[in-house]
Amino acid sequence: MSDTIDSTSGAIDSILVEKRVFDPVPEVVKGAAISGMQAYQALADEARSDPEGFWARMAHEQLVWHKPFTRVLDESDAPFYRWFDDGELNVSENCLDVHLRNGNADKTAIIFEADDGAIQRVSFRELHARVCRIANALKSLGYGKGDRAILYMPMSIEAIASMQACARLGIVHSVVFGGFSTKSLHQRIVDVQADLVITADEQMRGGRAIPLKAAVDMALTEDGTDHVRHVVVYRRSGGEVAWNAGRDVWLHEITDGQSDQCEPVPVGAEHPLFILYTSGSTGKPKGVQHSSGGYLLWAKLTSQWVFDARPDDVFWCTADVGWVTGHTYITYGTMAAGLTQIVFEGIPTYPDSGRFWDMIQRHKVSIFYTAPTAIRSLIKAASTDPKVHPSNYDLGSLRILGSVGEPINPEAWVWYHQNVGGGRCPVIDTWWQTETGGHILTPLPGATPLKPGSCTLPLPGISVDVVDETGASLPDGRGGFLVITRPWPAMIRTVWGDPDRYVNSYFPPEMKGAYLAGDSAQRDEDGYYWIMGRTDDVLSVSGHRLGGTEIESTLVAHERVAEAAIVGRPDAVTGEAVVAFVVLKGDLPDEAQAPAVADELRRWVASEVGPIAKPREIWFGNAMPKTRSGKIMRRLLRIVAEGQEITQDTSTLENPDVLKQFKGAY
Ligand code: WTA
């Protein structure tokens, strides 16, 4: 593990050069939910001196309970922590019914903008009714508490309503991102033992229709899927679909005539709300299991604190509901906080790269939350086509800009701050993970002085540290492993069906009970945190988390491939690019054959994992650089991929000449 830290620590100095502190409280966030550093300190101190009292107060104030909890945190089976575990509540009630009861029934909950620009608005009353109709329909098909549903859907009101309908009945959902392939979908259907699949005929992105139902049909022909009794299909495009009578039902048909009232089913606070698969350091994605009570508490609190949610805000998180960001900051936390939200079906570059700015202008978006990769690609587009530069749009409605998914480089940060926020809006660089459920390290818009490139400080109630490989705390300015030292309510509860993997991945013995995030970081003299990258082989491509090992095993499963290694190469737009090193069975392909073989392997990865995992470059060789114990030296391959000379010591290599054979990429 320490290898990775050494190899990335060079990058930190160049980041620190940009350490410029920005005005702590711009006009647009005066009087924020947490206003000023003293207010932040007061909350953080309260949480530190009496954690149970603090969390109990928050849980009482923020959530509606059917049965109040009497225990806050049960640590007796650590690291399997239990929060509020004898309390009962319903998540959907806390996201919807509460707004109907407090006079906000007619407030707009969602402004949906389709790929082609068509707009649909729904109030909290209407959204509640749709959720109830779907829940009643699922109930009439025989589904209820504890069943598992796989959702494979486009960005739509129906996707969000389906998640909420599951929550209303206590059905555990697992959303699979629409960009994943049949194979990934199948793997997840089997792993969660899904009883139900909810999908759509097709999804529309950038003017193209992409089939979804067809992928579900394929996945269900494979082994291990017998427990799926129904496939519910939302008609999005009207495209042709194959039909399996008895199994397949249309969403509009089963909801037609259903009552718009459905009693929320109370569940224990620890009842799993959802399972979301994420890449880890083995080939098999991990099913991150989240709770109902603790998760929702933190999702709602962070929505209020970090986005300074106000009644007339228009909030836009550009993430897909297939990722955790879309769960916490579209479907759950921000909805529980009562925000009016934009839900966007399309892509930032269609019909042109001014789409985001145009939408912010038209919908008067006040809080905009996106990924650095989107910002970087729009910077690039604006530099070649002045028409799509944000200066052509009135973005005066913006108050707060957010960033998530990967480190935001200071250049992109400053461009975002100046050109999108007009220098008026704080940029909130939020560090968190699928496993953390919600924000962990982030500025608070009305309090924290900003430094471009730093995700600043832990939220109140959160304790983090940077440690070495023995778990010992490191002094400021030293790169090491980022750990979270105390449990928090929205933390991952377990890896679905694999508790040992939960313990081994996140609570290895050397970390002495702290949660190991898998990122390297460093703390500066102001206590600010700077994320340096992953310490495992997880890649971040366009803000999407991909497992290097998963792509490697996929390549090796191809009949032509003997060995494969995946590394991430820094990329100005996508953060990292997937680079594959491949040893074929048989001879090395010559220059004439290599491009075709590379294309074949790319298509294979696209069909097995998903198009987002396709290697940008493939290098062919006769052997892999390995240590004497047989471990592939990815560190050296990374240098080759970056086109640099290897100056490091290669004496631990079994065969130091092996690196010379990788001559060029296809
Ligand atoms: C990375 C996304 C730097 C990090 C919410 C983490 C970040 C992984 C940031 C989790 C940030 C996320 N600065 N790096 N602000 N936010 N990351 O599970 O490596 O898809 O471990 O959750 O993204 O990705 P995930």
XYZ file of C-alpha atoms and ligand atoms in Angstrom:
691
model
C 0.000 0.000 0.000
C 2.802 2.432 0.859
C 4.031 2.172 -2.745
C 1.004 4.041 -3.948
C 1.438 6.801 -1.420
C 5.055 7.311 -2.508
C 4.151 7.412 -6.139
C 1.415 10.011 -5.737
C 2.961 12.290 -3.161
C 4.792 14.286 -5.834
C 1.515 15.727 -7.046
C 0.625 17.445 -3.818
C 3.226 20.221 -3.998
C 1.868 21.598 -7.223
C -1.618 21.641 -5.724
C -0.455 23.490 -2.644
C 1.033 26.297 -4.718
C -2.534 27.353 -5.504
C -3.443 27.745 -1.871
C -5.429 30.943 -2.129
C -8.070 31.625 0.476
C -11.391 33.024 -0.674
C -13.743 35.388 1.117
C -15.411 33.218 3.738
C -18.954 34.565 3.529
C -20.085 35.957 0.175
C -23.358 37.880 0.089
C -25.343 34.965 -1.410
C -24.810 32.768 1.647
C -25.212 35.320 4.421
C -27.350 33.823 7.183
C -26.694 30.257 5.981
C -27.843 27.160 7.880
C -24.453 27.137 9.600
C -23.279 30.714 9.573
C -19.683 31.577 10.380
C -16.859 29.428 11.697
C -17.984 29.938 15.281
C -21.295 28.249 14.518
C -19.403 25.410 12.817
C -17.087 25.064 15.822
C -19.992 25.109 18.257
C -21.733 22.233 16.459
C -18.491 20.297 16.041
C -17.734 20.761 19.760
C -21.224 19.647 20.761
C -20.811 16.496 18.657
C -17.366 15.806 20.083
C -18.242 16.292 23.754
C -21.532 14.384 23.673
C -21.823 12.345 20.462
C -24.885 10.363 21.504
C -26.693 13.461 22.715
C -25.837 15.277 19.494
C -27.030 12.500 17.191
C -30.144 11.916 19.262
C -31.032 15.609 19.076
C -30.539 15.636 15.295
C -32.549 12.446 14.766
C -35.445 13.800 16.850
C -35.429 17.192 15.164
C -35.038 16.013 11.596
C -37.041 12.811 11.234
C -40.574 11.620 11.849
C -40.511 8.350 13.801
C -43.328 5.807 14.076
C -41.707 4.367 17.129
C -39.126 6.528 18.889
C -35.681 5.028 19.422
C -34.278 4.607 22.923
C -30.732 3.645 21.886
C -28.567 5.909 19.727
C -25.500 3.848 18.857
C -24.900 0.192 19.553
C -21.188 -0.588 19.249
C -21.330 -4.055 20.818
C -20.741 -5.812 17.496
C -18.310 -3.260 15.968
C -17.584 -2.662 13.135
C -21.201 -3.689 12.561
C -22.585 -0.532 14.113
C -26.288 -0.065 14.718
C -27.915 3.357 14.900
C -31.284 4.188 16.487
C -31.943 0.473 16.119
C -35.109 0.086 18.184
C -36.742 3.046 16.411
C -39.110 2.670 13.472
C -39.772 5.055 10.625
C -40.554 5.208 6.927
C -38.148 6.951 4.571
C -40.697 7.851 1.914
C -42.971 9.436 4.506
C -40.026 11.567 5.615
C -39.336 12.642 2.030
C -42.898 13.324 0.868
C -45.755 13.163 3.373
C -44.023 15.640 5.684
C -44.226 18.325 2.977
C -47.914 17.658 2.400
C -48.511 18.099 6.105
C -46.532 21.323 6.472
C -48.272 23.352 3.781
C -45.888 22.623 0.902
C -48.109 20.222 -1.046
C -48.255 22.557 -4.043
C -44.579 23.433 -4.042
C -42.740 22.085 -7.094
C -40.793 18.991 -6.119
C -39.291 18.150 -9.517
C -38.758 20.034 -12.745
C -37.926 17.293 -15.204
C -36.196 18.224 -18.442
C -36.051 15.524 -21.085
C -33.183 14.987 -23.494
C -35.174 16.807 -26.204
C -36.005 19.722 -23.913
C -39.595 18.754 -23.024
C -40.432 19.825 -19.481
C -42.630 18.274 -16.816
C -43.222 19.759 -13.375
C -44.593 17.855 -10.430
C -45.584 19.211 -7.037
C -44.950 17.309 -3.822
C -48.654 16.377 -3.838
C -48.440 14.930 -7.356
C -45.152 13.148 -6.677
C -46.591 11.676 -3.495
C -49.617 10.446 -5.480
C -47.402 8.843 -8.134
C -45.270 7.133 -5.508
C -48.410 5.823 -3.788
C -49.832 4.484 -7.065
C -46.595 2.652 -7.856
C -46.398 1.325 -4.291
C -50.006 0.102 -4.461
C -49.306 -1.554 -7.804
C -46.218 -3.323 -6.441
C -48.224 -4.398 -3.415
C -50.940 -5.830 -5.639
C -48.267 -7.864 -7.455
C -47.375 -9.329 -4.080
C -44.237 -7.379 -3.169
C -43.460 -6.078 0.281
C -40.971 -5.469 3.059
C -37.647 -7.245 2.622
C -38.091 -8.086 -1.078
C -35.366 -6.867 -3.422
C -35.894 -4.816 -6.564
C -33.324 -4.043 -9.228
C -33.939 -0.713 -10.952
C -32.402 -0.194 -14.391
C -33.889 3.063 -15.513
C -33.241 6.336 -17.281
C -33.110 9.604 -15.350
C -36.810 10.255 -14.914
C -39.498 11.110 -12.419
C -40.499 7.444 -12.701
C -37.057 6.272 -11.525
C -37.192 8.505 -8.463
C -40.831 7.596 -7.781
C -39.980 3.886 -8.079
C -37.162 4.216 -5.544
C -39.519 6.071 -3.214
C -42.259 3.479 -3.763
C -39.846 0.716 -2.750
C -38.898 2.728 0.341
C -42.596 3.182 1.133
C -43.101 -0.582 1.272
C -39.731 -1.541 2.762
C -38.607 -3.162 -0.514
C -34.811 -2.954 -0.702
C -33.765 -1.407 -4.012
C -30.573 -1.663 -5.955
C -30.246 0.780 -8.811
C -27.987 -0.269 -11.679
C -26.637 2.613 -13.764
C -28.142 2.532 -17.275
C -24.622 2.691 -18.770
C -23.752 -0.741 -17.395
C -23.984 -3.778 -19.613
C -26.193 -6.859 -19.475
C -23.385 -8.731 -17.761
C -23.091 -6.232 -14.895
C -26.854 -6.141 -14.615
C -27.001 -9.926 -14.432
C -24.279 -10.050 -11.772
C -26.256 -7.626 -9.587
C -29.613 -9.373 -10.119
C -28.001 -12.600 -8.930
C -26.085 -11.059 -6.044
C -29.102 -9.304 -4.497
C -31.381 -12.245 -5.373
C -33.813 -9.824 -6.946
C -37.535 -10.592 -6.804
C -38.445 -7.765 -9.134
C -36.887 -5.655 -11.893
C -38.106 -2.174 -12.810
C -36.832 -0.845 -16.132
C -37.847 1.186 -19.201
C -38.159 0.356 -22.859
C -35.284 2.655 -23.798
C -33.406 5.671 -22.527
C -32.819 8.840 -24.509
C -29.388 10.410 -24.382
C -28.001 12.986 -26.774
C -30.782 12.336 -29.278
C -30.182 8.582 -29.339
C -32.412 5.833 -27.993
C -30.520 3.213 -25.991
C -32.360 -0.016 -25.155
C -32.780 -0.967 -21.504
C -35.504 -3.630 -21.533
C -33.526 -5.686 -24.056
C -30.579 -5.829 -21.635
C -32.904 -6.965 -18.839
C -34.363 -9.675 -21.107
C -30.864 -10.930 -21.880
C -29.784 -10.849 -18.250
C -32.834 -12.865 -17.234
C -32.021 -15.672 -19.666
C -28.884 -16.330 -17.601
C -28.524 -18.558 -14.553
C -29.426 -17.488 -11.043
C -32.302 -15.171 -11.923
C -35.274 -17.500 -11.324
C -36.554 -15.586 -8.324
C -37.419 -12.554 -10.513
C -41.205 -12.743 -10.801
C -41.952 -9.493 -12.643
C -40.327 -6.991 -14.926
C -42.114 -3.659 -14.639
C -41.549 -1.520 -17.729
C -41.848 2.247 -17.876
C -42.730 3.327 -21.423
C -40.271 6.113 -22.136
C -39.592 6.121 -25.885
C -42.300 3.868 -27.263
C -39.588 1.802 -28.969
C -40.162 -1.871 -29.795
C -39.626 -4.315 -26.957
C -39.903 -8.077 -26.724
C -42.623 -9.195 -24.303
C -42.680 -12.085 -21.901
C -46.366 -12.378 -20.993
C -46.937 -13.239 -17.352
C -43.592 -11.806 -16.325
C -43.571 -8.362 -17.983
C -46.016 -5.629 -17.047
C -46.264 -1.983 -18.135
C -45.866 0.543 -15.351
C -48.736 2.659 -16.702
C -51.058 -0.349 -16.809
C -50.389 -1.583 -13.289
C -50.650 1.918 -11.785
C -53.793 2.819 -13.704
C -56.747 2.993 -11.310
C -54.568 2.561 -8.196
C -55.359 4.744 -5.214
C -53.157 7.791 -4.717
C -52.907 6.977 -1.033
C -50.684 4.233 0.348
C -49.877 3.919 4.022
C -46.104 4.035 4.543
C -44.836 0.792 6.090
C -42.790 1.456 9.241
C -39.433 -0.314 9.217
C -36.684 -0.624 11.806
C -34.045 2.098 11.526
C -31.504 -0.546 10.487
C -33.709 -2.006 7.764
C -31.703 -1.821 4.513
C -33.000 1.042 2.379
C -30.815 0.152 -0.570
C -27.833 -1.755 -1.841
C -25.601 0.034 -4.299
C -22.781 -1.745 -6.076
C -19.422 -0.082 -6.263
C -15.988 -1.053 -7.442
C -13.479 -2.387 -5.018
C -10.081 -3.930 -5.347
C -11.224 -7.324 -6.555
C -13.050 -8.183 -9.737
C -16.397 -8.439 -8.015
C -18.256 -5.207 -7.219
C -19.288 -4.732 -3.609
C -22.939 -4.368 -2.659
C -22.804 -1.449 -0.250
C -25.730 -1.825 2.144
C -27.263 1.304 3.627
C -29.725 1.705 6.479
C -33.020 3.599 6.661
C -32.770 5.819 9.765
C -29.099 6.753 9.992
C -28.729 7.132 6.241
C -31.722 9.407 5.866
C -30.722 11.513 8.856
C -27.314 12.289 7.392
C -28.658 12.676 3.839
C -31.117 15.315 5.042
C -28.756 17.082 7.445
C -25.983 17.409 4.873
C -28.484 18.651 2.270
C -29.425 21.430 4.663
C -25.956 22.273 5.936
C -23.839 21.897 2.829
C -26.296 23.254 0.266
C -27.765 25.763 2.732
C -31.196 24.640 1.479
C -33.732 27.492 1.545
C -37.444 27.370 0.672
C -37.129 29.129 -2.699
C -33.942 27.445 -3.891
C -33.855 25.554 -7.164
C -31.364 22.743 -6.716
C -29.735 20.829 -9.549
C -27.564 17.792 -9.012
C -26.469 16.516 -12.430
C -25.653 12.991 -11.223
C -27.557 9.933 -12.403
C -29.668 8.040 -9.849
C -27.501 5.031 -10.710
C -24.745 6.527 -8.514
C -24.788 7.313 -4.828
C -24.865 11.056 -5.505
C -28.212 10.612 -7.231
C -29.507 8.584 -4.287
C -28.510 10.987 -1.535
C -28.780 14.326 -3.304
C -31.761 13.720 -5.587
C -34.022 10.961 -4.299
C -33.549 11.148 -0.539
C -31.671 13.903 1.314
C -32.579 16.893 -0.810
C -36.153 15.653 -1.146
C -36.454 15.235 2.619
C -35.120 18.803 2.867
C -38.030 19.913 0.658
C -35.949 21.385 -2.162
C -37.325 22.029 -5.638
C -35.040 20.007 -7.896
C -34.106 19.764 -11.542
C -33.943 16.235 -12.922
C -32.215 16.030 -16.274
C -32.420 13.105 -18.649
C -29.787 14.151 -21.169
C -26.106 14.928 -21.450
C -24.171 18.208 -21.051
C -23.093 18.357 -24.697
C -26.469 17.977 -26.421
C -27.709 19.798 -28.412
C -24.528 21.739 -27.628
C -22.116 22.303 -24.763
C -24.117 25.281 -23.526
C -26.908 22.971 -22.285
C -26.046 23.259 -18.586
C -25.750 27.061 -18.695
C -28.940 27.352 -20.710
C -30.803 25.182 -18.209
C -29.461 27.133 -15.216
C -30.673 30.333 -16.908
C -34.124 29.007 -17.883
C -34.891 27.285 -14.588
C -33.208 29.938 -12.388
C -31.104 27.311 -10.686
C -29.633 28.572 -7.410
C -27.588 25.544 -6.302
C -25.650 23.610 -8.933
C -23.868 20.364 -8.072
C -21.772 18.615 -10.687
C -18.525 16.707 -11.274
C -15.096 18.110 -12.121
C -15.016 16.079 -15.325
C -18.133 17.883 -16.583
C -16.594 21.236 -15.695
C -13.347 20.383 -17.456
C -15.081 19.201 -20.608
C -17.188 22.379 -20.671
C -14.076 24.526 -20.147
C -12.598 22.819 -23.183
C -15.766 23.282 -25.233
C -16.018 26.971 -24.292
C -12.419 27.550 -25.296
C -13.022 26.275 -28.829
C -16.584 27.542 -29.301
C -17.188 30.951 -27.668
C -20.958 30.569 -28.181
C -21.127 27.968 -25.420
C -19.071 29.989 -22.944
C -21.062 30.611 -19.736
C -20.617 34.381 -20.188
C -23.347 34.205 -22.875
C -25.934 33.185 -20.291
C -27.520 34.915 -17.345
C -26.390 32.784 -14.423
C -27.325 35.387 -11.830
C -29.703 33.000 -10.027
C -26.787 30.885 -8.762
C -25.836 31.008 -5.080
C -23.796 27.888 -4.490
C -21.652 25.694 -6.737
C -20.775 22.159 -5.733
C -18.285 19.591 -6.948
C -18.119 15.854 -6.326
C -16.590 12.608 -7.472
C -12.900 13.337 -7.841
C -10.381 15.975 -6.899
C -11.165 19.279 -8.604
C -7.933 20.759 -9.881
C -7.400 24.385 -8.823
C -7.547 25.635 -12.447
C -11.002 24.134 -12.957
C -12.056 25.353 -9.504
C -11.080 28.944 -10.313
C -12.758 28.800 -13.752
C -15.962 27.442 -12.180
C -15.868 30.094 -9.472
C -15.234 32.958 -11.907
C -17.079 32.008 -15.072
C -20.055 30.101 -13.728
C -20.403 31.694 -10.307
C -19.325 35.152 -11.430
C -16.998 35.209 -8.411
C -20.075 35.483 -6.148
C -20.712 31.853 -5.249
C -18.744 29.587 -2.955
C -17.468 26.396 -4.587
C -18.220 23.493 -2.285
C -15.787 20.660 -2.965
C -17.509 17.707 -1.297
C -15.484 14.591 -0.525
C -17.434 11.451 0.219
C -18.054 7.928 -1.091
C -20.784 5.399 -1.825
C -19.871 3.887 1.531
C -20.143 7.113 3.541
C -23.741 7.711 2.403
C -23.306 11.491 2.457
C -20.758 14.308 2.612
C -17.828 13.889 5.002
C -15.199 16.519 4.185
C -16.606 19.696 2.682
C -16.740 23.418 3.137
C -19.929 24.945 4.532
C -20.960 27.736 2.186
C -21.701 30.290 4.886
C -18.759 29.479 7.078
C -15.628 27.864 5.689
C -12.909 29.965 4.019
C -12.204 28.190 0.726
C -8.971 27.000 -0.793
C -9.242 25.834 -4.411
C -8.410 22.147 -4.602
C -9.136 21.359 -0.946
C -12.293 19.724 0.372
C -11.438 21.633 3.569
C -12.788 20.299 6.891
C -14.857 17.443 8.326
C -18.526 18.163 8.970
C -19.711 18.423 12.580
C -20.017 14.918 14.014
C -17.300 13.517 11.732
C -13.764 12.680 12.897
C -11.101 12.005 10.293
C -7.353 11.530 10.311
C -4.411 10.802 8.033
C -2.433 7.767 9.158
C 0.465 5.593 8.044
C 0.202 1.877 7.222
C 0.331 0.957 10.905
C -2.628 3.226 11.646
C -0.469 5.823 13.436
C -1.556 9.425 13.010
C 0.709 11.461 10.689
C 1.721 15.076 11.240
C 0.299 17.834 9.024
C 1.871 17.990 5.597
C 2.519 14.235 5.335
C 0.570 12.159 2.817
C -1.065 9.001 4.122
C -4.253 7.002 4.359
C -7.479 8.856 5.004
C -9.507 7.260 7.801
C -12.741 8.125 9.577
C -12.097 7.449 13.225
C -15.624 7.388 14.672
C -18.792 5.740 13.310
C -21.362 8.074 11.731
C -25.058 7.405 11.075
C -24.924 7.073 7.261
C -21.976 4.705 7.160
C -22.110 1.496 5.128
C -23.593 -1.277 7.280
C -22.070 -4.253 5.523
C -21.220 -5.632 2.103
C -24.414 -7.385 1.054
C -23.990 -11.114 1.592
C -20.298 -10.789 2.446
C -19.683 -9.458 5.977
C -16.046 -10.637 5.912
C -15.360 -8.443 2.936
C -16.889 -5.516 4.809
C -14.465 -6.018 7.685
C -11.428 -6.718 5.504
C -11.973 -3.826 3.112
C -12.944 -1.094 5.524
C -11.778 -2.121 8.979
C -8.462 -3.955 8.512
C -6.814 -4.698 11.892
C -3.902 -2.283 11.350
C -6.365 0.632 11.273
C -7.395 -0.193 14.860
C -11.120 0.289 14.427
C -10.997 3.299 12.088
C -12.791 3.191 8.721
C -10.245 2.999 5.884
C -11.519 5.134 3.013
C -9.151 3.894 0.298
C -8.003 7.438 -0.539
C -4.700 9.070 0.221
C -4.784 12.546 1.676
C -2.790 15.148 3.511
C -3.725 17.803 6.049
C -2.216 21.284 5.841
C -1.270 23.628 8.678
C -4.840 25.001 8.842
C -6.231 21.497 9.324
C -7.556 21.469 5.738
C -7.645 18.167 3.892
C -6.302 17.624 0.376
C -7.307 14.403 -1.369
C -4.493 12.922 -3.426
C -6.155 9.918 -5.059
C -6.996 6.284 -4.431
C -4.653 3.910 -2.678
C -6.119 0.862 -4.393
C -6.531 0.156 -8.083
C -9.871 1.930 -8.295
C -9.991 4.368 -11.215
C -12.013 7.533 -11.506
C -13.046 8.096 -15.100
C -15.351 11.034 -15.748
C -16.251 10.901 -12.076
C -17.329 7.260 -12.361
C -15.717 4.793 -10.057
C -14.343 1.802 -11.948
C -12.497 -1.215 -10.632
C -9.214 -1.826 -12.418
C -9.365 -5.452 -11.342
C -12.861 -5.847 -12.741
C -11.722 -4.654 -16.171
C -8.629 -6.865 -15.946
C -10.658 -9.969 -15.212
C -12.978 -9.092 -18.069
C -10.070 -8.817 -20.491
C -8.567 -12.067 -19.278
C -11.928 -13.744 -19.843
C -11.577 -12.966 -23.568
C -10.408 -16.012 -25.507
C -7.386 -14.224 -27.011
C -6.035 -12.738 -23.797
C -3.496 -14.412 -21.534
C -2.800 -11.580 -19.111
C -3.976 -8.041 -18.600
C -3.204 -5.109 -16.339
C -5.158 -1.895 -16.055
C -3.757 1.423 -14.949
C -5.200 4.917 -14.792
C -3.407 7.662 -16.678
C -4.062 11.272 -15.628
C -6.305 12.957 -18.173
C -7.075 16.659 -18.441
C -10.792 16.138 -19.034
C -11.868 12.789 -17.619
C -9.583 12.810 -14.562
C -8.184 9.428 -15.459
C -8.158 7.386 -18.645
C -8.272 3.584 -18.653
C -5.046 2.169 -20.124
C -4.749 -1.583 -20.654
C -1.590 -3.643 -20.953
C -2.325 -6.946 -22.603
C -0.409 -10.140 -23.276
C -2.192 -12.226 -25.888
C -2.201 -15.980 -26.146
C 0.062 -16.761 -29.085
C 2.116 -14.176 -30.936
C 2.321 -10.458 -30.416
C 0.103 -8.827 -33.064
C 2.075 -6.903 -35.695
C 1.360 -3.259 -36.477
C -1.165 -4.174 -39.127
C -3.190 -6.503 -36.881
C -2.950 -4.627 -33.597
C -5.627 -1.942 -34.202
C -8.259 -4.556 -35.042
C -7.400 -6.671 -32.004
C -7.498 -3.578 -29.803
C -10.948 -2.681 -31.154
C -12.206 -6.183 -30.577
C -11.043 -6.028 -26.938
C -12.632 -2.611 -26.473
C -15.970 -3.886 -27.769
C -15.659 -6.836 -25.423
C -15.127 -4.631 -22.365
C -18.041 -2.411 -23.457
C -20.349 -5.383 -23.700
C -19.158 -7.095 -20.510
C -18.751 -4.155 -18.133
C -20.155 -1.136 -19.953
C -18.987 1.481 -22.444
C -17.582 3.680 -19.645
C -14.989 1.013 -18.846
C -13.583 0.761 -22.401
C -9.795 1.181 -22.417
C -8.720 4.416 -24.078
C -5.417 2.762 -25.035
C -4.237 -0.800 -25.295
C -0.544 -1.725 -25.220
C 0.498 -5.189 -26.344
C 3.498 -7.066 -24.978
C 4.909 -10.564 -24.604
C 5.055 -10.538 -20.821
C 4.065 -8.418 -17.841
C 6.579 -6.722 -15.566
C 6.381 -8.703 -12.352
C 8.032 -8.822 -8.984
C 9.865 -11.982 -8.052
C 6.804 -13.024 -6.117
C 4.752 -12.731 -9.302
C 2.876 -9.469 -8.676
C 2.301 -7.272 -11.723
C 4.091 -3.944 -11.198
C 1.305 -1.561 -12.147
C 3.327 1.335 -10.779
C 5.831 0.880 -13.624
C 3.129 0.369 -16.228
C 1.618 3.674 -15.127
C 4.919 5.377 -16.010
C 4.972 3.650 -19.401
C 1.366 4.747 -20.003
C 2.332 8.337 -19.258
C 5.055 8.081 -21.893
C 7.834 8.715 -19.406
C 11.268 7.231 -18.922
C 11.553 4.757 -16.099
C 14.091 6.199 -13.729
C 12.999 4.216 -10.690
C 14.741 1.187 -9.408
C 13.540 -1.826 -11.371
C 15.802 -4.337 -9.657
C 12.858 -6.002 -7.939
C 11.552 -6.984 -11.364
C 11.849 -10.585 -12.345
C 13.012 -9.414 -15.786
C 13.931 -5.690 -16.009
C 14.001 -5.761 -19.839
C 10.324 -6.595 -19.969
C 9.308 -2.927 -20.024
C 11.095 -2.266 -23.331
C 8.688 -4.459 -25.262
C 5.676 -2.162 -24.778
C 6.278 -0.038 -27.858
C 3.124 1.955 -28.414
C -0.554 2.110 -27.785
C -3.565 1.270 -29.916
C -13.339 10.200 -5.091
C -18.880 9.523 -5.044
C -11.499 14.123 -4.325
C -12.556 9.536 -3.979
C -19.573 10.460 -4.062
C -13.569 8.625 -3.346
C -13.215 12.624 -4.473
C -14.370 8.167 -4.533
C -14.155 13.635 -4.143
C -15.768 7.767 -4.169
C -13.659 14.955 -3.918
C -15.198 11.762 -4.414
N -12.321 15.142 -4.016
N -11.907 12.876 -4.566
N -14.448 15.983 -3.630
N -15.371 13.066 -4.124
N -13.913 11.482 -4.657
O -18.148 5.937 -4.299
O -11.494 8.794 -4.544
O -18.546 6.959 -6.587
O -12.995 7.525 -2.668
O -18.758 8.279 -4.473
O -14.393 9.311 -5.410
O -16.530 7.519 -5.334
P -18.037 7.099 -5.215
